[in-house]
Amino acid sequence: LWPPDNCFGLRDKYSSICNILAASWTRSSISSLDLFSNFNPNEQNKQNEKKSGLGYEDLKGLEPLITWCKRKGRLFSDEAKEFGFEGYPKGLLLTGVPGCGKTMAAKVISNEWGMDFKRYQADAFVSRSVGGAEVKTRDILDELDRCGPIICFVDEAEKIFGQTKATEMYRTPDAGRDAVESMILQFIEENEKGVFFIFTANDYEKLSPALVDRFDERFFLDLPTKEARKEIIKLTLKNNRQDFSKYNIDKCAEISNGFTGRDIRSAVNE
């Protein structure tokens, strides 16, 4: 699905969105002097707080994921324990086109569930020394166990947990990574403190079936539909304190076909 065949065509579309929005902005008679004359540092800080406090309303076109999260999030409540649910959800795997909101979705889940958020990159689980990767992984898991309930977010998991298939067997590039994956698999299975793992992967087929099977659910985040693109454009304009009714949203959504959510937000901001 990515990159599209007509990359240069997308560049032209990107410029077209900017031009359409700029033309609409000019017609609305808002000058740059008026914009900056009303600038208030305190208001800007409030705006930044709003952007950091992402919610389900920021996930456009991902209704199945939102519905699933609302249901699963209730299992961390005291009411769930009173009803008879003993365990916690284990994790979620998000895969799909780069730039379609996997990282944003993880932050939204953390905010909506009211849970702390720990983010780890691939290099947090590797080491040059013999046995170093296992030590680092054990330290991470011990910290998560102490902080639970908590969300552990691992971005681009295939970079560290990626495996190659030989006949019917899956193998990691080295023994250290194999040991790290085994430790995480065991932790996910046995943890009772409410540590919820969210892994993202641009290519989930590189992950072993044993790891993929540990997650409660797996979602593929595709390029946004036209309706989703319209909602993303409206939300981005709203976050920039613009009246989206003054802009040609339908035209922008039409020519942004093939854009990711990140591409759309970048074009609107520009």
PDB file of C-alpha atoms in Angstrom, residues 61-184:
ATOM      1  CA  GLY A  61     -12.016   6.602  10.888  1.00  0.00           C
ATOM      2  CA  LEU A  62     -10.984   4.080  13.560  1.00  0.00           C
ATOM      3  CA  GLU A  63     -14.394   3.277  15.046  1.00  0.00           C
ATOM      4  CA  PRO A  64     -13.765  -0.509  15.438  1.00  0.00           C
ATOM      5  CA  LEU A  65     -10.628   0.209  17.468  1.00  0.00           C
ATOM      6  CA  ILE A  66     -12.448   2.791  19.594  1.00  0.00           C
ATOM      7  CA  THR A  67     -15.310   0.382  20.316  1.00  0.00           C
ATOM      8  CA  TRP A  68     -12.886  -2.359  21.325  1.00  0.00           C
ATOM      9  CA  CYS A  69     -10.918  -0.021  23.598  1.00  0.00           C
ATOM     10  CA  LYS A  70     -14.047   1.192  25.369  1.00  0.00           C
ATOM     11  CA  ARG A  71     -15.033  -2.393  26.152  1.00  0.00           C
ATOM     12  CA  LYS A  72     -11.587  -3.604  27.198  1.00  0.00           C
ATOM     13  CA  GLY A  73     -10.860  -0.535  29.290  1.00  0.00           C
ATOM     14  CA  ARG A  74     -13.731  -1.440  31.625  1.00  0.00           C
ATOM     15  CA  LEU A  75     -11.859  -4.603  32.677  1.00  0.00           C
ATOM     16  CA  PHE A  76      -9.388  -2.443  34.634  1.00  0.00           C
ATOM     17  CA  SER A  77     -12.174  -1.037  36.816  1.00  0.00           C
ATOM     18  CA  ASP A  78     -13.196  -2.122  40.310  1.00  0.00           C
ATOM     19  CA  GLU A  79     -16.638  -2.968  38.952  1.00  0.00           C
ATOM     20  CA  ALA A  80     -15.087  -5.629  36.743  1.00  0.00           C
ATOM     21  CA  LYS A  81     -13.485  -7.292  39.762  1.00  0.00           C
ATOM     22  CA  GLU A  82     -16.779  -7.199  41.667  1.00  0.00           C
ATOM     23  CA  PHE A  83     -18.497  -8.767  38.679  1.00  0.00           C
ATOM     24  CA  GLY A  84     -16.028 -11.648  38.690  1.00  0.00           C
ATOM     25  CA  PHE A  85     -13.313 -10.749  36.178  1.00  0.00           C
ATOM     26  CA  GLU A  86     -10.024 -11.721  37.826  1.00  0.00           C
ATOM     27  CA  GLY A  87      -7.425 -11.035  35.130  1.00  0.00           C
ATOM     28  CA  TYR A  88      -6.506  -8.007  33.055  1.00  0.00           C
ATOM     29  CA  PRO A  89      -6.250  -7.616  29.259  1.00  0.00           C
ATOM     30  CA  LYS A  90      -2.742  -8.456  28.077  1.00  0.00           C
ATOM     31  CA  GLY A  91      -2.074  -6.321  25.052  1.00  0.00           C
ATOM     32  CA  LEU A  92      -2.833  -4.903  21.636  1.00  0.00           C
ATOM     33  CA  LEU A  93      -0.967  -5.094  18.332  1.00  0.00           C
ATOM     34  CA  LEU A  94      -1.314  -2.161  15.927  1.00  0.00           C
ATOM     35  CA  THR A  95       0.010  -2.582  12.411  1.00  0.00           C
ATOM     36  CA  GLY A  96      -0.512  -0.882   9.103  1.00  0.00           C
ATOM     37  CA  VAL A  97       0.594   2.003   6.922  1.00  0.00           C
ATOM     38  CA  PRO A  98       3.217   4.325   8.476  1.00  0.00           C
ATOM     39  CA  GLY A  99       1.710   7.644   9.531  1.00  0.00           C
ATOM     40  CA  CYS A 100      -1.852   6.404  10.025  1.00  0.00           C
ATOM     41  CA  GLY A 101      -2.020   6.958  13.767  1.00  0.00           C
ATOM     42  CA  LYS A 102      -0.583   3.930  15.572  1.00  0.00           C
ATOM     43  CA  THR A 103       1.398   5.996  18.075  1.00  0.00           C
ATOM     44  CA  MET A 104      -1.462   8.458  18.520  1.00  0.00           C
ATOM     45  CA  ALA A 105      -3.849   5.569  19.191  1.00  0.00           C
ATOM     46  CA  ALA A 106      -1.566   4.292  21.962  1.00  0.00           C
ATOM     47  CA  LYS A 107      -1.534   7.722  23.626  1.00  0.00           C
ATOM     48  CA  VAL A 108      -5.302   8.001  23.322  1.00  0.00           C
ATOM     49  CA  ILE A 109      -5.780   4.626  25.020  1.00  0.00           C
ATOM     50  CA  SER A 110      -3.509   5.699  27.871  1.00  0.00           C
ATOM     51  CA  ASN A 111      -5.437   8.948  28.378  1.00  0.00           C
ATOM     52  CA  GLU A 112      -8.882   7.415  28.092  1.00  0.00           C
ATOM     53  CA  TRP A 113      -8.062   4.539  30.427  1.00  0.00           C
ATOM     54  CA  GLY A 114      -6.399   6.887  32.915  1.00  0.00           C
ATOM     55  CA  MET A 115      -3.214   4.795  33.041  1.00  0.00           C
ATOM     56  CA  ASP A 116       0.461   5.745  33.111  1.00  0.00           C
ATOM     57  CA  PHE A 117       2.356   5.409  29.833  1.00  0.00           C
ATOM     58  CA  LYS A 118       5.843   3.985  29.387  1.00  0.00           C
ATOM     59  CA  ARG A 119       7.383   4.129  25.919  1.00  0.00           C
ATOM     60  CA  TYR A 120      10.315   1.996  24.826  1.00  0.00           C
ATOM     61  CA  GLN A 121      12.253   1.968  21.583  1.00  0.00           C
ATOM     62  CA  ALA A 122      13.905  -1.123  20.142  1.00  0.00           C
ATOM     63  CA  ASP A 123      17.343  -0.249  21.504  1.00  0.00           C
ATOM     64  CA  ALA A 124      16.020  -0.483  25.080  1.00  0.00           C
ATOM     65  CA  PHE A 125      16.055  -4.278  24.741  1.00  0.00           C
ATOM     66  CA  VAL A 126      19.472  -4.780  23.137  1.00  0.00           C
ATOM     67  CA  SER A 127      23.045  -4.678  24.400  1.00  0.00           C
ATOM     68  CA  ARG A 128      26.520  -5.227  22.995  1.00  0.00           C
ATOM     69  CA  SER A 129      27.652  -7.229  25.999  1.00  0.00           C
ATOM     70  CA  VAL A 130      26.891 -10.915  26.461  1.00  0.00           C
ATOM     71  CA  GLY A 131      23.806 -11.258  28.634  1.00  0.00           C
ATOM     72  CA  GLY A 132      23.290  -7.497  28.682  1.00  0.00           C
ATOM     73  CA  ALA A 133      20.014  -7.626  26.751  1.00  0.00           C
ATOM     74  CA  GLU A 134      18.525 -10.039  29.274  1.00  0.00           C
ATOM     75  CA  VAL A 135      19.567  -7.787  32.178  1.00  0.00           C
ATOM     76  CA  LYS A 136      18.055  -4.683  30.554  1.00  0.00           C
ATOM     77  CA  THR A 137      14.848  -6.527  29.767  1.00  0.00           C
ATOM     78  CA  ARG A 138      14.555  -7.874  33.305  1.00  0.00           C
ATOM     79  CA  ASP A 139      14.990  -4.349  34.703  1.00  0.00           C
ATOM     80  CA  ILE A 140      12.258  -3.046  32.392  1.00  0.00           C
ATOM     81  CA  LEU A 141       9.840  -5.826  33.324  1.00  0.00           C
ATOM     82  CA  ASP A 142      10.515  -5.384  37.053  1.00  0.00           C
ATOM     83  CA  GLU A 143       9.798  -1.663  36.750  1.00  0.00           C
ATOM     84  CA  LEU A 144       6.559  -2.325  34.869  1.00  0.00           C
ATOM     85  CA  ASP A 145       5.509  -4.861  37.467  1.00  0.00           C
ATOM     86  CA  ARG A 146       5.998  -2.301  40.250  1.00  0.00           C
ATOM     87  CA  CYS A 147       4.068   0.421  38.389  1.00  0.00           C
ATOM     88  CA  GLY A 148       1.057  -1.610  37.247  1.00  0.00           C
ATOM     89  CA  PRO A 149      -1.604  -1.013  36.092  1.00  0.00           C
ATOM     90  CA  ILE A 150       0.357   0.676  33.318  1.00  0.00           C
ATOM     91  CA  ILE A 151       0.595   0.754  29.528  1.00  0.00           C
ATOM     92  CA  CYS A 152       3.893  -0.348  27.987  1.00  0.00           C
ATOM     93  CA  PHE A 153       4.268   0.998  24.459  1.00  0.00           C
ATOM     94  CA  VAL A 154       6.876  -0.583  22.175  1.00  0.00           C
ATOM     95  CA  ASP A 155       7.196   1.222  18.851  1.00  0.00           C
ATOM     96  CA  GLU A 156       8.273  -0.615  15.667  1.00  0.00           C
ATOM     97  CA  ALA A 157       8.557  -3.905  17.520  1.00  0.00           C
ATOM     98  CA  GLU A 158       9.700  -5.803  14.444  1.00  0.00           C
ATOM     99  CA  LYS A 159      13.091  -4.076  14.695  1.00  0.00           C
ATOM    100  CA  ILE A 160      13.902  -6.011  17.851  1.00  0.00           C
ATOM    101  CA  PHE A 161      11.496  -8.953  17.782  1.00  0.00           C
ATOM    102  CA  GLY A 162      11.653  -9.556  14.028  1.00  0.00           C
ATOM    103  CA  GLN A 163      12.347 -13.132  13.025  1.00  0.00           C
ATOM    104  CA  THR A 164      13.121 -15.048   9.867  1.00  0.00           C
ATOM    105  CA  LYS A 165      11.378 -18.261   8.930  1.00  0.00           C
ATOM    106  CA  ALA A 166      13.467 -21.312   8.098  1.00  0.00           C
ATOM    107  CA  THR A 167      11.295 -24.278   7.039  1.00  0.00           C
ATOM    108  CA  GLU A 168       8.696 -24.417   9.846  1.00  0.00           C
ATOM    109  CA  MET A 169      10.831 -22.675  12.488  1.00  0.00           C
ATOM    110  CA  TYR A 170      11.152 -18.979  13.340  1.00  0.00           C
ATOM    111  CA  ARG A 171      14.570 -17.693  14.339  1.00  0.00           C
ATOM    112  CA  THR A 172      15.849 -14.402  15.716  1.00  0.00           C
ATOM    113  CA  PRO A 173      19.116 -12.881  14.443  1.00  0.00           C
ATOM    114  CA  ASP A 174      20.906 -13.867  17.676  1.00  0.00           C
ATOM    115  CA  ALA A 175      20.380 -15.832  20.877  1.00  0.00           C
ATOM    116  CA  GLY A 176      20.116 -12.702  23.004  1.00  0.00           C
ATOM    117  CA  ARG A 177      17.026 -11.466  21.180  1.00  0.00           C
ATOM    118  CA  ASP A 178      15.473 -14.916  21.414  1.00  0.00           C
ATOM    119  CA  ALA A 179      15.960 -14.846  25.183  1.00  0.00           C
ATOM    120  CA  VAL A 180      14.455 -11.351  25.387  1.00  0.00           C
ATOM    121  CA  GLU A 181      11.345 -12.453  23.522  1.00  0.00           C
ATOM    122  CA  SER A 182      10.986 -15.514  25.758  1.00  0.00           C
ATOM    123  CA  MET A 183      11.146 -13.314  28.852  1.00  0.00           C
ATOM    124  CA  ILE A 184       8.472 -10.973  27.497  1.00  0.00           C
TER     125      ILE A 184
END
